Amino acid sequence: MAHIRLVDARNPDPHLIAETAAIIRAGGLVAFPTETVYGLGADGLNPAAVARIFEAKGRPFTDPLILHIADPQALPALVLEMPPLALELAHRFWPGPLTLVLPKRPVVPDIVTAGLPTVAVRMPAHPVALALIRAAQTPIAAPSANRFARTSPTTAQHVQDDLGDRIDLILDAGPTPIGVESTVLDLSRPVPTILRPGGLPREALEAVLGPVAIWTQMAEGPQPSPGLLPKHYAPQTPMILVVGPPPQMRAALRELVTRYAAQGHRIGLLIAEEDRAEMANLPVEIAVLGPEEDLETVARRLYEGLRKLDARGLSLIIARDFGAQGLGLAVRDRLMRAAGGSVITVGESDE
Ligand code: AMP
Ligand code: MG
């Protein structure tokens, strides 16, 4: 099992950070907290170190990684051009849950970008991540610290459960505050395109950029961003997502539970606080993500809720949708992928 070292989220111990940075510099792997989810980090300019990330995760080499920097000034050294838009977005949203995709410089190893001519870069808003990157004096390549295609980790224990036998060290600063991954914005296309909705809401980007395109293709085959594979962020338990206005969703949840329970299924429900009363007396395990309107809480608890239900030995998880506003879009994206595209739409769509 990996060593879990406790670290103060706001004021990380410089000795521990220096020790951890030395592991990165020596080509090792370290799991560390960011404001989105826990990352599995290695020296992003050392191809052999980066290869160890892919091995530990069981991640295909066709799935590129994000480089994490501690200062916007580190960006020009990694990318060929600095469009004024990139400068403005970095100024507005860094540090924060926004990843920018830009044409790469040769210094960025091909293994990081899966051979793509572009590189994904972000500056995380977590004191531990920033201190580690600064001390390592190199961009840190870091995907989420989970086995490939599984649910992302929002606590050190999640990392231990998934990767404990494959890595040496986990820095534990408590649960991650945002709980879903960064928004990936491709600036190498003629129109800025959200490849993956995430912790920075689309509305915040559109306030700066005007309307942005969103990559929606759910098909298998070549993808601009492998987080876009139809099945990703997934629990082991089969899952269905119900989408629609809340009253109709609640009616559909009751109906589905009744039908599947009659077939002998052991069912888990991933729902909102407002749904709970109507689900009383149903033969189900329940994980409540939060109040419908409190999307920050819903996003923060999403992966914990999925993991909790996944550990119960159930045969089916039924989740409800939380809309497409703000963080709801990222939550919907992760739920749809966790459900492998098994989505039931009910009632009138208002979107
Ligand atoms: P993860 O760090 O596991 O959350 O995944 C990183 C996300 O960033 C994935 O969706 C990647 O496909 C995406 N990404 C990384 N590099 C690139 C790139 N050069 N072009 C497009 N997407 C990328
Ligand atoms: Mg991931």
Coordinates of C-alpha atoms and ligand atoms in Angstrom, one line a residue:
M1 CA 0.0 0.0 0.0
A2 CA 1.1 3.6 -0.7
H3 CA 2.1 5.9 2.1
I4 CA -0.5 8.5 2.9
R5 CA 1.1 11.7 4.2
L6 CA -1.3 14.3 5.7
V7 CA -0.7 17.8 4.4
D8 CA -2.4 21.1 5.4
A9 CA -4.5 22.1 2.4
R10 CA -3.9 25.8 2.9
N11 CA -0.4 25.8 4.3
P12 CA 1.6 22.8 3.1
D13 CA 4.7 21.8 5.1
P14 CA 7.7 22.9 2.9
H15 CA 9.7 19.8 4.0
L16 CA 7.1 17.4 2.9
I17 CA 6.7 19.3 -0.4
A18 CA 10.4 19.2 -1.0
E19 CA 10.6 15.5 -0.3
T20 CA 7.6 14.9 -2.7
A21 CA 9.1 17.1 -5.4
A22 CA 12.4 15.1 -5.2
I23 CA 10.4 12.0 -6.1
I24 CA 8.9 13.8 -9.1
R25 CA 12.4 15.0 -10.1
A26 CA 13.8 11.5 -9.8
G27 CA 11.1 10.2 -12.3
G28 CA 8.7 8.8 -9.7
L29 CA 4.9 9.0 -9.3
V30 CA 3.0 10.9 -6.6
A31 CA -0.7 11.3 -6.0
F32 CA -1.6 14.9 -4.9
P33 CA -4.7 17.0 -4.4
T34 CA -6.0 19.6 -6.8
E35 CA -9.2 21.7 -6.4
T36 CA -10.9 19.4 -8.9
V37 CA -9.9 15.7 -8.1
Y38 CA -6.7 13.9 -6.9
G39 CA -4.1 13.8 -9.7
L40 CA -1.4 11.1 -10.4
G41 CA 1.7 13.2 -11.1
A42 CA 5.0 12.8 -12.8
D43 CA 7.6 15.0 -14.4
G44 CA 5.8 16.1 -17.5
L45 CA 9.0 16.7 -19.5
N46 CA 10.4 13.2 -18.7
P47 CA 8.9 10.6 -21.1
A48 CA 10.0 7.6 -19.0
A49 CA 8.3 9.1 -15.9
V50 CA 5.2 9.9 -17.9
A51 CA 5.1 6.3 -19.2
R52 CA 4.8 5.1 -15.5
I53 CA 1.5 7.1 -15.2
F54 CA 0.0 5.2 -18.1
E55 CA 1.2 1.9 -16.7
A56 CA -0.1 2.6 -13.2
K57 CA -3.5 3.7 -14.5
G58 CA -3.8 1.1 -17.2
R59 CA -4.5 4.1 -19.4
P60 CA -4.0 3.6 -23.2
F61 CA -1.2 5.7 -24.7
T62 CA -3.7 7.2 -27.1
D63 CA -5.2 9.2 -24.1
P64 CA -3.2 12.5 -23.7
L65 CA -2.4 14.1 -20.3
I66 CA -2.8 17.6 -18.9
L67 CA 0.4 19.5 -17.9
H68 CA 0.0 21.4 -14.6
I69 CA 1.9 24.6 -14.2
A70 CA 2.3 26.9 -11.2
D71 CA 2.4 30.2 -13.0
P72 CA 0.8 31.5 -16.3
Q73 CA 4.4 32.6 -17.3
A74 CA 5.2 28.9 -17.7
L75 CA 2.7 28.6 -20.6
P76 CA 4.7 30.2 -23.5
A77 CA 7.5 27.7 -23.0
L78 CA 5.1 24.8 -23.7
V79 CA 3.0 26.2 -26.6
L80 CA 3.9 27.5 -30.1
E81 CA 1.7 30.5 -30.1
M82 CA 0.0 32.5 -27.4
P83 CA -3.2 33.8 -28.9
P84 CA -4.5 36.9 -27.0
L85 CA -7.5 34.8 -26.1
A86 CA -5.3 32.4 -24.2
L87 CA -3.7 35.2 -22.3
E88 CA -7.1 36.7 -21.4
L89 CA -8.5 33.3 -20.3
A90 CA -5.4 32.5 -18.2
H91 CA -5.7 36.0 -16.6
R92 CA -9.4 35.5 -15.8
F93 CA -9.6 31.9 -14.8
W94 CA -6.1 30.8 -13.5
P95 CA -5.5 29.4 -11.1
G96 CA -8.7 27.4 -11.6
P97 CA -10.5 24.4 -13.3
L98 CA -9.9 25.5 -16.9
T99 CA -7.5 23.5 -19.2
L100 CA -6.4 25.2 -22.4
V101 CA -5.5 23.1 -25.5
L102 CA -2.9 24.8 -27.8
P103 CA -0.3 23.8 -30.4
K104 CA 2.6 22.3 -28.6
R105 CA 6.4 23.1 -28.7
P106 CA 8.8 20.2 -29.3
V107 CA 9.9 20.3 -25.7
V108 CA 6.6 18.6 -24.7
P109 CA 7.1 14.9 -25.1
D110 CA 4.9 13.1 -27.6
I111 CA 3.9 10.6 -24.9
V112 CA 2.2 13.5 -23.0
T113 CA 0.0 14.5 -25.9
A114 CA -0.5 11.0 -27.3
G115 CA 1.2 12.2 -30.5
L116 CA -1.2 15.1 -31.0
P117 CA 0.3 18.4 -32.2
T118 CA -1.5 20.1 -29.3
V119 CA -0.9 20.1 -25.5
A120 CA -3.4 20.6 -22.7
V121 CA -2.2 22.9 -19.9
R122 CA -3.7 24.3 -16.7
M123 CA -2.8 26.1 -13.5
P124 CA -4.6 24.4 -10.6
A125 CA -6.1 26.4 -7.7
H126 CA -4.8 24.3 -4.8
P127 CA -1.9 25.4 -2.6
V128 CA -0.5 21.8 -2.3
A129 CA -0.5 21.3 -6.1
L130 CA 1.0 24.7 -6.7
A131 CA 3.7 24.2 -4.0
L132 CA 4.6 20.8 -5.5
I133 CA 4.9 22.1 -9.0
R134 CA 7.1 25.0 -7.9
A135 CA 9.3 22.8 -5.9
A136 CA 9.6 20.2 -8.7
Q137 CA 10.5 23.0 -11.1
T138 CA 8.9 21.3 -14.0
P139 CA 5.4 21.0 -15.4
I140 CA 3.6 18.0 -13.7
A141 CA 1.7 15.7 -16.0
A142 CA -1.3 14.5 -14.1
P143 CA -4.5 12.7 -15.0
S144 CA -7.0 11.7 -12.3
A145 CA -5.5 9.2 -9.9
N146 CA -7.8 6.3 -10.6
R147 CA -7.6 3.2 -12.8
F148 CA -8.5 4.0 -16.4
A149 CA -12.2 4.7 -17.1
R150 CA -13.1 4.3 -13.5
T151 CA -14.6 6.9 -11.1
S152 CA -12.3 9.7 -10.3
P153 CA -10.9 10.1 -6.8
T154 CA -12.0 13.0 -4.5
T155 CA -10.2 11.7 -1.4
A156 CA -6.8 10.1 -0.6
Q157 CA -8.6 6.9 0.4
H158 CA -10.1 6.7 -3.1
V159 CA -6.6 6.8 -4.6
Q160 CA -5.4 4.2 -2.1
D161 CA -8.3 1.9 -3.0
D162 CA -7.6 2.2 -6.8
L163 CA -3.8 2.6 -7.1
G164 CA -2.4 1.9 -3.6
D165 CA -0.4 -1.1 -4.8
R166 CA 1.1 0.8 -7.8
I167 CA 2.4 4.1 -6.3
D168 CA 4.6 5.1 -3.4
L169 CA 3.1 8.2 -2.0
I170 CA -0.3 10.0 -1.7
L171 CA -0.5 13.5 -0.3
D172 CA -3.7 13.8 1.7
A173 CA -5.2 17.3 2.1
G174 CA -8.8 16.1 2.6
P175 CA -11.7 16.0 0.1
T176 CA -11.2 18.0 -3.1
P177 CA -13.4 21.2 -3.1
I178 CA -14.8 21.1 -6.6
G179 CA -15.1 17.3 -7.2
V180 CA -15.3 17.2 -11.0
E181 CA -12.4 17.5 -13.4
S182 CA -11.4 20.7 -15.2
T183 CA -13.2 22.2 -18.2
V184 CA -11.1 21.4 -21.3
L185 CA -11.2 24.2 -23.9
D186 CA -9.6 23.7 -27.3
L187 CA -8.1 27.0 -28.6
S188 CA -6.4 25.3 -31.5
R189 CA -9.7 25.2 -33.5
P190 CA -11.2 28.0 -35.5
V191 CA -13.9 28.3 -32.8
P192 CA -13.1 27.8 -29.1
T193 CA -14.6 24.4 -28.3
I194 CA -15.3 22.8 -24.9
L195 CA -14.0 19.2 -25.3
R196 CA -15.1 18.3 -21.8
P197 CA -17.4 20.3 -19.5
G198 CA -16.0 20.6 -16.0
G199 CA -15.5 22.7 -12.9
L200 CA -15.5 26.0 -14.8
P201 CA -19.1 26.5 -16.0
R202 CA -19.7 27.1 -19.7
E203 CA -21.6 30.3 -18.7
A204 CA -18.4 31.8 -17.2
L205 CA -16.5 31.1 -20.4
E206 CA -19.3 32.5 -22.5
A207 CA -19.3 35.7 -20.5
V208 CA -15.8 36.3 -21.9
L209 CA -15.9 34.6 -25.3
G210 CA -19.5 34.8 -26.4
P211 CA -21.0 31.5 -27.5
V212 CA -18.6 28.6 -27.4
A213 CA -18.9 25.3 -29.3
I214 CA -19.4 22.1 -27.3
W215 CA -18.1 18.8 -28.5
T216 CA -21.0 16.4 -28.3
Q217 CA -20.2 13.4 -30.5
M218 CA -20.7 10.3 -28.4
A219 CA -19.5 7.8 -31.0
E220 CA -16.5 5.4 -30.6
G221 CA -13.5 6.1 -32.8
P222 CA -11.0 8.9 -32.9
Q223 CA -11.9 11.5 -30.4
P224 CA -10.3 14.9 -29.8
S225 CA -10.2 14.1 -26.1
P226 CA -10.4 10.6 -24.7
G227 CA -12.3 11.7 -21.6
L228 CA -15.0 11.8 -24.3
L229 CA -15.1 8.0 -24.7
P230 CA -18.7 7.0 -24.2
K231 CA -17.9 4.9 -21.1
H232 CA -15.7 6.6 -18.7
Y233 CA -15.8 7.7 -15.0
A234 CA -17.8 4.5 -14.6
P235 CA -18.7 2.4 -11.6
Q236 CA -18.5 -1.4 -11.9
T237 CA -22.3 -1.6 -11.4
P238 CA -24.5 -1.1 -14.5
M239 CA -26.1 2.3 -14.4
I240 CA -29.1 4.1 -15.9
L241 CA -29.5 7.9 -16.0
V242 CA -33.0 9.5 -16.0
V243 CA -33.3 13.0 -17.5
G244 CA -36.3 15.3 -17.4
P245 CA -38.2 17.8 -15.2
P246 CA -37.9 16.8 -11.5
P247 CA -41.5 15.6 -11.0
Q248 CA -41.4 13.4 -14.0
M249 CA -37.9 12.1 -13.0
R250 CA -39.2 11.2 -9.6
A251 CA -42.2 9.3 -11.1
A252 CA -39.8 7.5 -13.5
L253 CA -37.4 6.6 -10.7
R254 CA -40.3 5.0 -8.7
E255 CA -41.5 3.1 -11.7
L256 CA -38.0 1.9 -12.7
V257 CA -37.3 0.7 -9.1
T258 CA -40.6 -1.1 -8.9
R259 CA -40.1 -2.8 -12.3
Y260 CA -36.4 -3.8 -11.8
A261 CA -36.9 -4.9 -8.1
A262 CA -39.6 -7.2 -9.3
Q263 CA -37.0 -8.8 -11.6
G264 CA -34.8 -9.4 -8.6
H265 CA -32.4 -6.5 -9.0
R266 CA -30.7 -4.9 -6.0
I267 CA -30.9 -1.2 -6.8
G268 CA -29.1 1.9 -5.7
L269 CA -30.5 5.4 -6.3
L270 CA -28.3 8.5 -6.8
I271 CA -30.7 11.4 -6.2
A272 CA -31.3 14.9 -4.8
E273 CA -32.5 15.8 -1.3
E274 CA -35.9 16.8 -2.8
D275 CA -36.4 13.3 -4.2
R276 CA -35.9 11.5 -0.9
A277 CA -39.5 11.7 0.4
E278 CA -41.0 10.2 -2.7
M279 CA -38.4 7.3 -2.6
A280 CA -39.3 6.3 1.0
N281 CA -40.5 2.7 1.3
L282 CA -38.7 1.6 -1.9
P283 CA -36.4 -1.4 -1.6
V284 CA -33.2 0.6 -2.5
E285 CA -29.9 1.9 -1.2
I286 CA -29.8 5.7 -1.5
A287 CA -27.0 8.2 -2.0
V288 CA -28.1 11.8 -1.9
L289 CA -25.9 14.3 -3.7
G290 CA -27.4 17.5 -2.4
P291 CA -30.3 19.9 -3.0
E292 CA -31.3 20.3 -6.6
E293 CA -30.3 23.9 -6.8
D294 CA -26.9 23.5 -5.0
L295 CA -24.9 22.3 -7.9
E296 CA -21.5 22.9 -6.1
T297 CA -22.5 20.4 -3.5
V298 CA -23.9 18.0 -6.1
A299 CA -20.6 18.1 -8.1
R300 CA -18.5 17.8 -4.9
R301 CA -20.3 14.7 -3.8
L302 CA -20.8 13.0 -7.2
Y303 CA -17.9 10.6 -7.3
E304 CA -18.2 9.8 -3.6
G305 CA -21.9 8.9 -4.2
L306 CA -21.0 6.7 -7.1
R307 CA -18.3 4.9 -5.2
K308 CA -20.5 4.4 -2.2
L309 CA -23.2 2.7 -4.2
D310 CA -20.7 0.8 -6.2
A311 CA -19.3 -0.7 -3.0
R312 CA -22.7 -2.1 -2.0
G313 CA -22.7 -5.1 -4.3
L314 CA -25.8 -3.9 -6.2
S315 CA -26.9 -5.0 -9.6
L316 CA -28.2 -1.7 -10.8
I317 CA -27.6 2.0 -10.1
I318 CA -30.3 4.5 -11.2
A319 CA -29.2 8.2 -11.2
R320 CA -31.1 11.4 -11.8
D321 CA -30.0 14.3 -13.8
F322 CA -29.3 17.8 -12.4
G323 CA -29.9 19.9 -15.5
A324 CA -27.5 21.6 -17.9
Q325 CA -27.0 25.0 -16.1
G326 CA -23.6 25.8 -14.5
L327 CA -21.9 22.7 -13.0
G328 CA -25.0 20.7 -14.0
L329 CA -23.5 20.2 -17.4
A330 CA -20.3 18.6 -16.0
V331 CA -22.4 16.4 -13.7
R332 CA -24.6 15.3 -16.6
D333 CA -21.6 14.6 -18.7
R334 CA -20.1 12.3 -16.0
L335 CA -23.4 10.6 -15.3
M336 CA -24.0 9.9 -19.0
R337 CA -20.6 8.4 -19.4
A338 CA -20.9 6.4 -16.1
A339 CA -24.2 5.1 -17.5
G340 CA -22.3 4.2 -20.8
G341 CA -25.0 6.1 -22.6
S342 CA -28.0 4.3 -21.0
V343 CA -30.2 7.4 -20.7
I344 CA -34.0 7.5 -20.3
T345 CA -35.6 10.9 -21.1
V346 CA -39.0 11.7 -19.6
G347 CA -41.5 14.6 -19.8
E348 CA -41.1 17.7 -21.9
S349 CA -37.6 18.9 -22.4
D350 CA -37.1 22.5 -21.6
E351 CA -33.6 22.8 -23.0
Ligands
AMP1 P1 -7.8 13.4 -17.0 O1 -6.6 14.2 -16.6 O2 -7.8 12.0 -16.8 O3 -9.0 14.1 -16.4 O4 -8.0 13.6 -18.6 C1 -7.4 14.7 -19.3 C2 -8.4 15.3 -20.2 O5 -7.7 16.3 -21.0 C3 -8.8 14.2 -21.2 O6 -10.2 14.4 -21.5 C4 -7.9 14.4 -22.3 O7 -8.4 13.9 -23.5 C5 -7.8 15.9 -22.4 N1 -6.6 16.3 -23.2 C6 -5.4 16.2 -22.8 N2 -4.5 16.6 -23.8 C7 -5.3 17.0 -24.8 C8 -5.0 17.4 -26.2 N3 -3.8 17.7 -26.6 N4 -6.1 17.7 -27.0 C9 -7.3 17.4 -26.5 N5 -7.6 17.0 -25.3 C10 -6.7 16.7 -24.4
MG2 MG -9.5 10.9 -15.6

